[in-house]
Amino acid sequence: MRISTALIYERNTAALFAKQERLSGLQQQLATGRRILTPADDPSGAQRALQLARSLAELSSYAQNMLRGQSRLKEEETVLQAARGVLDQARSATIGVQMQTDMTQRNAVADYLTRLREDLLAHANSKDANGDFLFAGSKASSAPFTAHPTPPPPLQYNGDSLQLMVAIDESRQIAVSDPGNSVFDIGGTNDPFAALDQLITDLQDTTLTGAAYTAAITNGVVALTGALDRLDTVRSSVAHRQAEITAAQTVNSALRNQYQNELQQVESADTQKIAVELQLQQVSLEASQKAFVNASQLMLFNYL
């Protein structure tokens, strides 16, 4: 009889604890609005929720990359537009003195081009919002261009030829910078600094007159036009990359909404259903507790 009573007592106690645990779980679900509080509540659902959470974290990381990349490309676009404005002014001023013989006027334009060259150099050494140089490649902490007095080389590029890349999804990266030696074609046929330096020299050369002078200035106009075309090519590339990021942002946002909705469906509790079950569990627990007390008193009486 003692063994039987102990077993009954133990089983009733375990049943009460189980009901209390279930009641506590329902109360937590109702308070948090979450159906899955531990993996044991729904192993497959918990695994799916974990996968969705990881995917959302990755998407958020890509979204941040795209925001930073978009910001940097917009900064580059602004600088390129300003640099283009400088070169356009230089070309217009140069066209105006193609037939000029007066040295005073020629020297005045040479001085003007010198100031424009300084402005262009300042744009080429622009920094982004974080204080990094836009056109230095991967050497963003140092100014990419250093001016030297003539004779050549009048300008030195200190950066490298690398483009900064950011991941915009699991299989794609996009360039968010352009190295200065490429943008300004340093040492190439479309080098705006070399074109300006040559024009300044030709304008100030008192021995350069007649057809030779006209040819030299015409060559300078052609060189500046080539530099402008080069900047337009880079600007077009920047705009294309911005459009790519914008399209990727749309896809990223849609996926995040999809995953967030699915995660909510997996984790969210049906509060109305839980409230009903909670009430039933409370009634059942109270009834079980009373029955347990009565049974315990009876077993004690029989034992005595």
PDB file of C-alpha atoms in Angstrom:
ATOM      1  CA  MET A   1       0.000   0.000   0.000  1.00  0.00           C
ATOM      2  CA  ARG A   2       2.848   2.401   0.784  1.00  0.00           C
ATOM      3  CA  ILE A   3       4.499   1.769  -2.612  1.00  0.00           C
ATOM      4  CA  SER A   4       1.181   2.263  -4.446  1.00  0.00           C
ATOM      5  CA  THR A   5       0.476   5.470  -2.544  1.00  0.00           C
ATOM      6  CA  ALA A   6       3.930   6.862  -3.308  1.00  0.00           C
ATOM      7  CA  LEU A   7       3.504   6.135  -7.001  1.00  0.00           C
ATOM      8  CA  ILE A   8       0.093   7.783  -7.097  1.00  0.00           C
ATOM      9  CA  TYR A   9       1.440  10.803  -5.251  1.00  0.00           C
ATOM     10  CA  GLU A  10       4.416  11.071  -7.586  1.00  0.00           C
ATOM     11  CA  ARG A  11       2.280  10.797 -10.718  1.00  0.00           C
ATOM     12  CA  ASN A  12      -0.218  13.373  -9.502  1.00  0.00           C
ATOM     13  CA  THR A  13       2.586  15.741  -8.589  1.00  0.00           C
ATOM     14  CA  ALA A  14       4.177  15.351 -12.036  1.00  0.00           C
ATOM     15  CA  ALA A  15       0.815  15.994 -13.692  1.00  0.00           C
ATOM     16  CA  LEU A  16       0.346  19.163 -11.666  1.00  0.00           C
ATOM     17  CA  PHE A  17       3.817  20.407 -12.530  1.00  0.00           C
ATOM     18  CA  ALA A  18       3.181  19.705 -16.233  1.00  0.00           C
ATOM     19  CA  LYS A  19      -0.063  21.693 -16.145  1.00  0.00           C
ATOM     20  CA  GLN A  20       1.613  24.538 -14.296  1.00  0.00           C
ATOM     21  CA  GLU A  21       4.439  24.561 -16.853  1.00  0.00           C
ATOM     22  CA  ARG A  22       1.954  24.611 -19.714  1.00  0.00           C
ATOM     23  CA  LEU A  23       0.034  27.413 -18.015  1.00  0.00           C
ATOM     24  CA  SER A  24       3.250  29.400 -17.563  1.00  0.00           C
ATOM     25  CA  GLY A  25       4.149  28.854 -21.213  1.00  0.00           C
ATOM     26  CA  LEU A  26       0.745  30.090 -22.360  1.00  0.00           C
ATOM     27  CA  GLN A  27       1.081  33.165 -20.168  1.00  0.00           C
ATOM     28  CA  GLN A  28       4.488  33.927 -21.730  1.00  0.00           C
ATOM     29  CA  GLN A  29       3.140  33.434 -25.239  1.00  0.00           C
ATOM     30  CA  LEU A  30       0.265  35.770 -24.501  1.00  0.00           C
ATOM     31  CA  ALA A  31       2.588  38.382 -22.964  1.00  0.00           C
ATOM     32  CA  THR A  32       5.181  38.277 -25.773  1.00  0.00           C
ATOM     33  CA  GLY A  33       2.876  37.530 -28.686  1.00  0.00           C
ATOM     34  CA  ARG A  34       5.300  34.807 -29.766  1.00  0.00           C
ATOM     35  CA  ARG A  35       4.313  31.201 -30.323  1.00  0.00           C
ATOM     36  CA  ILE A  36       7.839  29.759 -30.203  1.00  0.00           C
ATOM     37  CA  LEU A  37       9.645  30.572 -26.981  1.00  0.00           C
ATOM     38  CA  THR A  38      12.051  27.631 -27.059  1.00  0.00           C
ATOM     39  CA  PRO A  39      13.015  25.236 -29.893  1.00  0.00           C
ATOM     40  CA  ALA A  40      11.069  22.520 -28.088  1.00  0.00           C
ATOM     41  CA  ASP A  41       7.816  24.412 -28.719  1.00  0.00           C
ATOM     42  CA  ASP A  42       8.136  23.735 -32.473  1.00  0.00           C
ATOM     43  CA  PRO A  43      11.489  22.288 -33.660  1.00  0.00           C
ATOM     44  CA  SER A  44      10.831  22.731 -37.387  1.00  0.00           C
ATOM     45  CA  GLY A  45       9.318  26.156 -36.869  1.00  0.00           C
ATOM     46  CA  ALA A  46      12.244  27.223 -34.691  1.00  0.00           C
ATOM     47  CA  GLN A  47      14.706  26.077 -37.365  1.00  0.00           C
ATOM     48  CA  ARG A  48      12.851  28.002 -40.058  1.00  0.00           C
ATOM     49  CA  ALA A  49      12.706  31.091 -37.834  1.00  0.00           C
ATOM     50  CA  LEU A  50      16.475  30.867 -37.346  1.00  0.00           C
ATOM     51  CA  GLN A  51      17.030  30.621 -41.108  1.00  0.00           C
ATOM     52  CA  LEU A  52      14.776  33.602 -41.725  1.00  0.00           C
ATOM     53  CA  ALA A  53      16.529  35.646 -39.033  1.00  0.00           C
ATOM     54  CA  ARG A  54      19.909  34.907 -40.619  1.00  0.00           C
ATOM     55  CA  SER A  55      18.621  35.831 -44.070  1.00  0.00           C
ATOM     56  CA  LEU A  56      17.199  39.078 -42.726  1.00  0.00           C
ATOM     57  CA  ALA A  57      20.522  39.931 -41.079  1.00  0.00           C
ATOM     58  CA  GLU A  58      22.338  39.349 -44.374  1.00  0.00           C
ATOM     59  CA  LEU A  59      19.823  41.443 -46.287  1.00  0.00           C
ATOM     60  CA  SER A  60      20.173  44.250 -43.757  1.00  0.00           C
ATOM     61  CA  SER A  61      23.946  44.125 -44.181  1.00  0.00           C
ATOM     62  CA  TYR A  62      23.595  44.337 -47.968  1.00  0.00           C
ATOM     63  CA  ALA A  63      21.125  47.201 -47.567  1.00  0.00           C
ATOM     64  CA  GLN A  64      23.653  49.135 -45.479  1.00  0.00           C
ATOM     65  CA  ASN A  65      26.340  48.467 -48.081  1.00  0.00           C
ATOM     66  CA  MET A  66      24.077  49.831 -50.775  1.00  0.00           C
ATOM     67  CA  LEU A  67      23.282  52.961 -48.793  1.00  0.00           C
ATOM     68  CA  ARG A  68      26.974  53.656 -48.269  1.00  0.00           C
ATOM     69  CA  GLY A  69      27.766  52.843 -51.890  1.00  0.00           C
ATOM     70  CA  GLN A  70      24.954  55.017 -53.209  1.00  0.00           C
ATOM     71  CA  SER A  71      26.106  57.898 -51.036  1.00  0.00           C
ATOM     72  CA  ARG A  72      29.683  57.593 -52.253  1.00  0.00           C
ATOM     73  CA  LEU A  73      28.667  57.421 -55.904  1.00  0.00           C
ATOM     74  CA  LYS A  74      26.481  60.492 -55.474  1.00  0.00           C
ATOM     75  CA  GLU A  75      29.442  62.340 -53.974  1.00  0.00           C
ATOM     76  CA  GLU A  76      31.611  61.254 -56.891  1.00  0.00           C
ATOM     77  CA  GLU A  77      28.941  62.329 -59.374  1.00  0.00           C
ATOM     78  CA  THR A  78      28.802  65.786 -57.774  1.00  0.00           C
ATOM     79  CA  VAL A  79      32.572  66.199 -57.971  1.00  0.00           C
ATOM     80  CA  LEU A  80      32.719  64.972 -61.561  1.00  0.00           C
ATOM     81  CA  GLN A  81      30.031  67.463 -62.523  1.00  0.00           C
ATOM     82  CA  ALA A  82      32.015  70.258 -60.872  1.00  0.00           C
ATOM     83  CA  ALA A  83      35.242  69.122 -62.597  1.00  0.00           C
ATOM     84  CA  ARG A  84      33.422  69.070 -65.894  1.00  0.00           C
ATOM     85  CA  GLY A  85      32.268  72.626 -65.296  1.00  0.00           C
ATOM     86  CA  VAL A  86      35.866  73.720 -64.755  1.00  0.00           C
ATOM     87  CA  LEU A  87      37.029  72.105 -67.992  1.00  0.00           C
ATOM     88  CA  ASP A  88      34.113  73.549 -69.908  1.00  0.00           C
ATOM     89  CA  GLN A  89      35.080  77.026 -68.726  1.00  0.00           C
ATOM     90  CA  ALA A  90      38.680  76.358 -69.722  1.00  0.00           C
ATOM     91  CA  ARG A  91      37.663  75.233 -73.188  1.00  0.00           C
ATOM     92  CA  SER A  92      35.406  78.246 -73.721  1.00  0.00           C
ATOM     93  CA  ALA A  93      38.173  80.618 -72.634  1.00  0.00           C
ATOM     94  CA  THR A  94      40.663  78.879 -74.912  1.00  0.00           C
ATOM     95  CA  ILE A  95      38.352  79.035 -77.922  1.00  0.00           C
ATOM     96  CA  GLY A  96      38.077  82.772 -77.306  1.00  0.00           C
ATOM     97  CA  VAL A  97      41.806  83.338 -77.873  1.00  0.00           C
ATOM     98  CA  GLN A  98      42.414  81.019 -80.811  1.00  0.00           C
ATOM     99  CA  MET A  99      42.977  84.055 -83.048  1.00  0.00           C
ATOM    100  CA  GLN A 100      44.265  86.394 -80.337  1.00  0.00           C
ATOM    101  CA  THR A 101      47.592  88.149 -81.017  1.00  0.00           C
ATOM    102  CA  ASP A 102      47.642  90.514 -78.055  1.00  0.00           C
ATOM    103  CA  MET A 103      49.967  89.164 -75.369  1.00  0.00           C
ATOM    104  CA  THR A 104      48.105  90.983 -72.629  1.00  0.00           C
ATOM    105  CA  GLN A 105      44.944  89.058 -73.488  1.00  0.00           C
ATOM    106  CA  ARG A 106      46.846  85.829 -73.882  1.00  0.00           C
ATOM    107  CA  ASN A 107      48.508  86.247 -70.485  1.00  0.00           C
ATOM    108  CA  ALA A 108      45.159  87.058 -68.907  1.00  0.00           C
ATOM    109  CA  VAL A 109      43.683  83.816 -70.250  1.00  0.00           C
ATOM    110  CA  ALA A 110      46.805  81.934 -69.130  1.00  0.00           C
ATOM    111  CA  ASP A 111      46.283  83.278 -65.591  1.00  0.00           C
ATOM    112  CA  TYR A 112      42.633  82.270 -65.765  1.00  0.00           C
ATOM    113  CA  LEU A 113      43.545  78.757 -66.867  1.00  0.00           C
ATOM    114  CA  THR A 114      46.052  78.564 -64.022  1.00  0.00           C
ATOM    115  CA  ARG A 115      43.274  79.281 -61.523  1.00  0.00           C
ATOM    116  CA  LEU A 116      41.012  76.762 -63.207  1.00  0.00           C
ATOM    117  CA  ARG A 117      43.776  74.190 -62.998  1.00  0.00           C
ATOM    118  CA  GLU A 118      43.967  74.790 -59.244  1.00  0.00           C
ATOM    119  CA  ASP A 119      40.204  74.342 -59.004  1.00  0.00           C
ATOM    120  CA  LEU A 120      40.411  71.113 -60.994  1.00  0.00           C
ATOM    121  CA  LEU A 121      43.184  69.840 -58.716  1.00  0.00           C
ATOM    122  CA  ALA A 122      41.043  70.619 -55.669  1.00  0.00           C
ATOM    123  CA  HIS A 123      38.180  68.598 -57.154  1.00  0.00           C
ATOM    124  CA  ALA A 124      40.516  65.726 -57.977  1.00  0.00           C
ATOM    125  CA  ASN A 125      41.595  65.694 -54.313  1.00  0.00           C
ATOM    126  CA  SER A 126      38.024  65.765 -52.985  1.00  0.00           C
ATOM    127  CA  LYS A 127      37.052  63.762 -49.906  1.00  0.00           C
ATOM    128  CA  ASP A 128      33.860  61.885 -49.160  1.00  0.00           C
ATOM    129  CA  ALA A 129      31.664  62.331 -46.076  1.00  0.00           C
ATOM    130  CA  ASN A 130      33.983  60.046 -44.063  1.00  0.00           C
ATOM    131  CA  GLY A 131      37.084  62.062 -44.904  1.00  0.00           C
ATOM    132  CA  ASP A 132      38.436  59.550 -47.424  1.00  0.00           C
ATOM    133  CA  PHE A 133      39.809  60.766 -50.747  1.00  0.00           C
ATOM    134  CA  LEU A 134      37.385  59.899 -53.526  1.00  0.00           C
ATOM    135  CA  PHE A 135      39.894  59.280 -56.301  1.00  0.00           C
ATOM    136  CA  ALA A 136      42.800  57.608 -54.488  1.00  0.00           C
ATOM    137  CA  GLY A 137      41.811  53.999 -55.167  1.00  0.00           C
ATOM    138  CA  SER A 138      42.480  51.899 -52.087  1.00  0.00           C
ATOM    139  CA  LYS A 139      44.882  54.511 -50.641  1.00  0.00           C
ATOM    140  CA  ALA A 140      42.001  56.661 -49.468  1.00  0.00           C
ATOM    141  CA  SER A 141      43.830  58.195 -46.518  1.00  0.00           C
ATOM    142  CA  SER A 142      46.306  60.158 -48.683  1.00  0.00           C
ATOM    143  CA  ALA A 143      45.719  62.869 -51.272  1.00  0.00           C
ATOM    144  CA  PRO A 144      45.826  61.196 -54.683  1.00  0.00           C
ATOM    145  CA  PHE A 145      47.359  64.155 -56.547  1.00  0.00           C
ATOM    146  CA  THR A 146      50.416  66.209 -55.743  1.00  0.00           C
ATOM    147  CA  ALA A 147      51.215  69.308 -57.784  1.00  0.00           C
ATOM    148  CA  HIS A 148      54.805  70.014 -58.772  1.00  0.00           C
ATOM    149  CA  PRO A 149      56.214  73.104 -60.390  1.00  0.00           C
ATOM    150  CA  THR A 150      57.230  72.901 -64.010  1.00  0.00           C
ATOM    151  CA  PRO A 151      59.214  71.473 -65.756  1.00  0.00           C
ATOM    152  CA  PRO A 152      57.318  68.146 -65.973  1.00  0.00           C
ATOM    153  CA  PRO A 153      56.124  66.075 -64.366  1.00  0.00           C
ATOM    154  CA  PRO A 154      53.660  68.820 -63.295  1.00  0.00           C
ATOM    155  CA  LEU A 155      51.363  66.395 -61.479  1.00  0.00           C
ATOM    156  CA  GLN A 156      51.927  63.159 -59.597  1.00  0.00           C
ATOM    157  CA  TYR A 157      49.320  60.487 -58.889  1.00  0.00           C
ATOM    158  CA  ASN A 158      49.868  58.885 -55.477  1.00  0.00           C
ATOM    159  CA  GLY A 159      46.918  56.500 -55.435  1.00  0.00           C
ATOM    160  CA  ASP A 160      46.509  53.114 -57.079  1.00  0.00           C
ATOM    161  CA  SER A 161      44.263  51.696 -59.785  1.00  0.00           C
ATOM    162  CA  LEU A 162      41.907  49.746 -57.519  1.00  0.00           C
ATOM    163  CA  GLN A 163      38.175  50.347 -57.250  1.00  0.00           C
ATOM    164  CA  LEU A 164      36.407  50.053 -53.910  1.00  0.00           C
ATOM    165  CA  MET A 165      33.772  47.306 -54.070  1.00  0.00           C
ATOM    166  CA  VAL A 166      30.729  46.578 -51.915  1.00  0.00           C
ATOM    167  CA  ALA A 167      28.577  43.437 -51.841  1.00  0.00           C
ATOM    168  CA  ILE A 168      24.969  44.163 -52.761  1.00  0.00           C
ATOM    169  CA  ASP A 169      23.786  40.555 -52.607  1.00  0.00           C
ATOM    170  CA  GLU A 170      25.276  37.126 -52.012  1.00  0.00           C
ATOM    171  CA  SER A 171      26.660  36.830 -55.548  1.00  0.00           C
ATOM    172  CA  ARG A 172      27.311  40.382 -56.705  1.00  0.00           C
ATOM    173  CA  GLN A 173      29.653  43.231 -55.874  1.00  0.00           C
ATOM    174  CA  ILE A 174      29.647  46.697 -57.374  1.00  0.00           C
ATOM    175  CA  ALA A 175      32.341  49.370 -57.682  1.00  0.00           C
ATOM    176  CA  VAL A 176      31.629  52.500 -55.645  1.00  0.00           C
ATOM    177  CA  SER A 177      34.753  54.437 -56.602  1.00  0.00           C
ATOM    178  CA  ASP A 178      36.966  55.224 -59.576  1.00  0.00           C
ATOM    179  CA  PRO A 179      40.737  55.728 -59.319  1.00  0.00           C
ATOM    180  CA  GLY A 180      41.966  59.189 -60.230  1.00  0.00           C
ATOM    181  CA  ASN A 181      44.535  58.046 -62.767  1.00  0.00           C
ATOM    182  CA  SER A 182      41.649  56.585 -64.776  1.00  0.00           C
ATOM    183  CA  VAL A 183      39.123  59.376 -64.224  1.00  0.00           C
ATOM    184  CA  PHE A 184      41.571  62.068 -65.292  1.00  0.00           C
ATOM    185  CA  ASP A 185      43.542  59.838 -67.674  1.00  0.00           C
ATOM    186  CA  ILE A 186      46.826  60.876 -66.061  1.00  0.00           C
ATOM    187  CA  GLY A 187      49.605  60.563 -68.568  1.00  0.00           C
ATOM    188  CA  GLY A 188      47.161  59.657 -71.331  1.00  0.00           C
ATOM    189  CA  THR A 189      45.793  61.507 -74.343  1.00  0.00           C
ATOM    190  CA  ASN A 190      42.856  62.891 -72.336  1.00  0.00           C
ATOM    191  CA  ASP A 191      44.856  64.197 -69.357  1.00  0.00           C
ATOM    192  CA  PRO A 192      43.214  67.565 -68.519  1.00  0.00           C
ATOM    193  CA  PHE A 193      46.118  68.721 -66.368  1.00  0.00           C
ATOM    194  CA  ALA A 194      48.620  68.111 -69.143  1.00  0.00           C
ATOM    195  CA  ALA A 195      46.321  69.906 -71.597  1.00  0.00           C
ATOM    196  CA  LEU A 196      46.005  72.926 -69.318  1.00  0.00           C
ATOM    197  CA  ASP A 197      49.737  73.020 -68.612  1.00  0.00           C
ATOM    198  CA  GLN A 198      50.506  72.985 -72.317  1.00  0.00           C
ATOM    199  CA  LEU A 199      47.933  75.685 -73.048  1.00  0.00           C
ATOM    200  CA  ILE A 200      49.307  77.918 -70.300  1.00  0.00           C
ATOM    201  CA  THR A 201      52.812  77.473 -71.695  1.00  0.00           C
ATOM    202  CA  ASP A 202      51.695  78.189 -75.279  1.00  0.00           C
ATOM    203  CA  LEU A 203      49.678  81.249 -74.294  1.00  0.00           C
ATOM    204  CA  GLN A 204      52.650  82.754 -72.454  1.00  0.00           C
ATOM    205  CA  ASP A 205      55.168  81.947 -75.228  1.00  0.00           C
ATOM    206  CA  THR A 206      55.860  85.232 -76.995  1.00  0.00           C
ATOM    207  CA  THR A 207      57.666  83.429 -79.819  1.00  0.00           C
ATOM    208  CA  LEU A 208      54.600  81.363 -80.680  1.00  0.00           C
ATOM    209  CA  THR A 209      52.659  83.339 -83.270  1.00  0.00           C
ATOM    210  CA  GLY A 210      50.725  83.007 -86.501  1.00  0.00           C
ATOM    211  CA  ALA A 211      49.702  79.601 -87.779  1.00  0.00           C
ATOM    212  CA  ALA A 212      51.852  77.803 -85.217  1.00  0.00           C
ATOM    213  CA  TYR A 213      50.044  79.605 -82.383  1.00  0.00           C
ATOM    214  CA  THR A 214      46.622  78.879 -83.877  1.00  0.00           C
ATOM    215  CA  ALA A 215      47.507  75.204 -84.306  1.00  0.00           C
ATOM    216  CA  ALA A 216      48.761  74.968 -80.721  1.00  0.00           C
ATOM    217  CA  ILE A 217      45.595  76.530 -79.280  1.00  0.00           C
ATOM    218  CA  THR A 218      43.425  74.352 -81.529  1.00  0.00           C
ATOM    219  CA  ASN A 219      45.262  71.284 -80.238  1.00  0.00           C
ATOM    220  CA  GLY A 220      44.591  72.509 -76.717  1.00  0.00           C
ATOM    221  CA  VAL A 221      40.867  72.805 -77.440  1.00  0.00           C
ATOM    222  CA  VAL A 222      40.874  69.261 -78.851  1.00  0.00           C
ATOM    223  CA  ALA A 223      42.708  67.987 -75.768  1.00  0.00           C
ATOM    224  CA  LEU A 224      40.221  69.652 -73.401  1.00  0.00           C
ATOM    225  CA  THR A 225      37.336  68.220 -75.417  1.00  0.00           C
ATOM    226  CA  GLY A 226      38.854  64.761 -75.046  1.00  0.00           C
ATOM    227  CA  ALA A 227      39.189  65.298 -71.283  1.00  0.00           C
ATOM    228  CA  LEU A 228      35.549  66.364 -71.121  1.00  0.00           C
ATOM    229  CA  ASP A 229      34.510  63.275 -73.049  1.00  0.00           C
ATOM    230  CA  ARG A 230      36.502  61.131 -70.636  1.00  0.00           C
ATOM    231  CA  LEU A 231      34.717  62.680 -67.639  1.00  0.00           C
ATOM    232  CA  ASP A 232      31.371  62.128 -69.339  1.00  0.00           C
ATOM    233  CA  THR A 233      32.253  58.457 -69.826  1.00  0.00           C
ATOM    234  CA  VAL A 234      33.037  58.089 -66.119  1.00  0.00           C
ATOM    235  CA  ARG A 235      29.887  59.976 -65.150  1.00  0.00           C
ATOM    236  CA  SER A 236      27.830  57.637 -67.331  1.00  0.00           C
ATOM    237  CA  SER A 237      29.411  54.651 -65.594  1.00  0.00           C
ATOM    238  CA  VAL A 238      28.673  56.150 -62.180  1.00  0.00           C
ATOM    239  CA  ALA A 239      25.039  56.758 -63.155  1.00  0.00           C
ATOM    240  CA  HIS A 240      24.727  53.177 -64.398  1.00  0.00           C
ATOM    241  CA  ARG A 241      26.075  51.804 -61.115  1.00  0.00           C
ATOM    242  CA  GLN A 242      23.704  54.027 -59.163  1.00  0.00           C
ATOM    243  CA  ALA A 243      20.819  52.605 -61.178  1.00  0.00           C
ATOM    244  CA  GLU A 244      22.045  49.068 -60.459  1.00  0.00           C
ATOM    245  CA  ILE A 245      22.109  49.770 -56.747  1.00  0.00           C
ATOM    246  CA  THR A 246      18.642  51.329 -56.859  1.00  0.00           C
ATOM    247  CA  ALA A 247      17.275  48.226 -58.586  1.00  0.00           C
ATOM    248  CA  ALA A 248      19.037  45.983 -56.064  1.00  0.00           C
ATOM    249  CA  GLN A 249      17.605  48.046 -53.202  1.00  0.00           C
ATOM    250  CA  THR A 250      14.091  47.401 -54.536  1.00  0.00           C
ATOM    251  CA  VAL A 251      14.724  43.646 -54.638  1.00  0.00           C
ATOM    252  CA  ASN A 252      16.358  43.733 -51.194  1.00  0.00           C
ATOM    253  CA  SER A 253      13.419  45.606 -49.677  1.00  0.00           C
ATOM    254  CA  ALA A 254      10.892  43.186 -51.192  1.00  0.00           C
ATOM    255  CA  LEU A 255      12.799  40.176 -49.861  1.00  0.00           C
ATOM    256  CA  ARG A 256      13.068  41.690 -46.400  1.00  0.00           C
ATOM    257  CA  ASN A 257       9.317  42.316 -46.327  1.00  0.00           C
ATOM    258  CA  GLN A 258       8.686  38.759 -47.501  1.00  0.00           C
ATOM    259  CA  TYR A 259      10.978  37.230 -44.897  1.00  0.00           C
ATOM    260  CA  GLN A 260       9.683  39.465 -42.109  1.00  0.00           C
ATOM    261  CA  ASN A 261       6.110  38.488 -42.898  1.00  0.00           C
ATOM    262  CA  GLU A 262       7.027  34.802 -42.977  1.00  0.00           C
ATOM    263  CA  LEU A 263       8.954  35.101 -39.719  1.00  0.00           C
ATOM    264  CA  GLN A 264       5.974  36.770 -38.106  1.00  0.00           C
ATOM    265  CA  GLN A 265       3.717  33.970 -39.299  1.00  0.00           C
ATOM    266  CA  VAL A 266       6.118  31.342 -37.973  1.00  0.00           C
ATOM    267  CA  GLU A 267       6.696  32.972 -34.584  1.00  0.00           C
ATOM    268  CA  SER A 268       3.523  34.901 -33.876  1.00  0.00           C
ATOM    269  CA  ALA A 269       0.967  33.457 -31.524  1.00  0.00           C
ATOM    270  CA  ASP A 270      -2.797  33.351 -32.054  1.00  0.00           C
ATOM    271  CA  THR A 271      -3.574  35.418 -28.958  1.00  0.00           C
ATOM    272  CA  GLN A 272      -7.287  34.753 -29.093  1.00  0.00           C
ATOM    273  CA  LYS A 273      -6.759  31.009 -29.236  1.00  0.00           C
ATOM    274  CA  ILE A 274      -4.128  31.151 -26.503  1.00  0.00           C
ATOM    275  CA  ALA A 275      -6.405  33.218 -24.245  1.00  0.00           C
ATOM    276  CA  VAL A 276      -9.104  30.567 -24.522  1.00  0.00           C
ATOM    277  CA  GLU A 277      -6.641  27.744 -23.840  1.00  0.00           C
ATOM    278  CA  LEU A 278      -5.161  29.698 -20.950  1.00  0.00           C
ATOM    279  CA  GLN A 279      -8.560  29.991 -19.331  1.00  0.00           C
ATOM    280  CA  LEU A 280      -9.218  26.299 -19.800  1.00  0.00           C
ATOM    281  CA  GLN A 281      -5.798  25.406 -18.389  1.00  0.00           C
ATOM    282  CA  GLN A 282      -6.429  27.578 -15.331  1.00  0.00           C
ATOM    283  CA  VAL A 283      -9.742  25.851 -14.680  1.00  0.00           C
ATOM    284  CA  SER A 284      -8.159  22.436 -15.247  1.00  0.00           C
ATOM    285  CA  LEU A 285      -5.228  23.229 -12.948  1.00  0.00           C
ATOM    286  CA  GLU A 286      -7.495  24.428 -10.164  1.00  0.00           C
ATOM    287  CA  ALA A 287      -9.619  21.283 -10.467  1.00  0.00           C
ATOM    288  CA  SER A 288      -6.519  19.077 -10.459  1.00  0.00           C
ATOM    289  CA  GLN A 289      -5.140  20.858  -7.418  1.00  0.00           C
ATOM    290  CA  LYS A 290      -8.363  20.314  -5.483  1.00  0.00           C
ATOM    291  CA  ALA A 291      -8.479  16.683  -6.529  1.00  0.00           C
ATOM    292  CA  PHE A 292      -4.860  16.231  -5.519  1.00  0.00           C
ATOM    293  CA  VAL A 293      -5.485  17.756  -2.081  1.00  0.00           C
ATOM    294  CA  ASN A 294      -8.498  15.532  -1.514  1.00  0.00           C
ATOM    295  CA  ALA A 295      -6.642  12.447  -2.699  1.00  0.00           C
ATOM    296  CA  SER A 296      -3.655  13.277  -0.523  1.00  0.00           C
ATOM    297  CA  GLN A 297      -5.856  13.611   2.568  1.00  0.00           C
ATOM    298  CA  LEU A 298      -7.551  10.313   1.801  1.00  0.00           C
ATOM    299  CA  MET A 299      -4.230   8.513   1.271  1.00  0.00           C
ATOM    300  CA  LEU A 300      -2.964   9.938   4.556  1.00  0.00           C
ATOM    301  CA  PHE A 301      -6.096   8.777   6.360  1.00  0.00           C
ATOM    302  CA  ASN A 302      -5.813   5.255   4.924  1.00  0.00           C
ATOM    303  CA  TYR A 303      -2.158   5.129   5.886  1.00  0.00           C
ATOM    304  CA  LEU A 304      -2.957   6.066   9.454  1.00  0.00           C
TER     305      LEU A 304
END
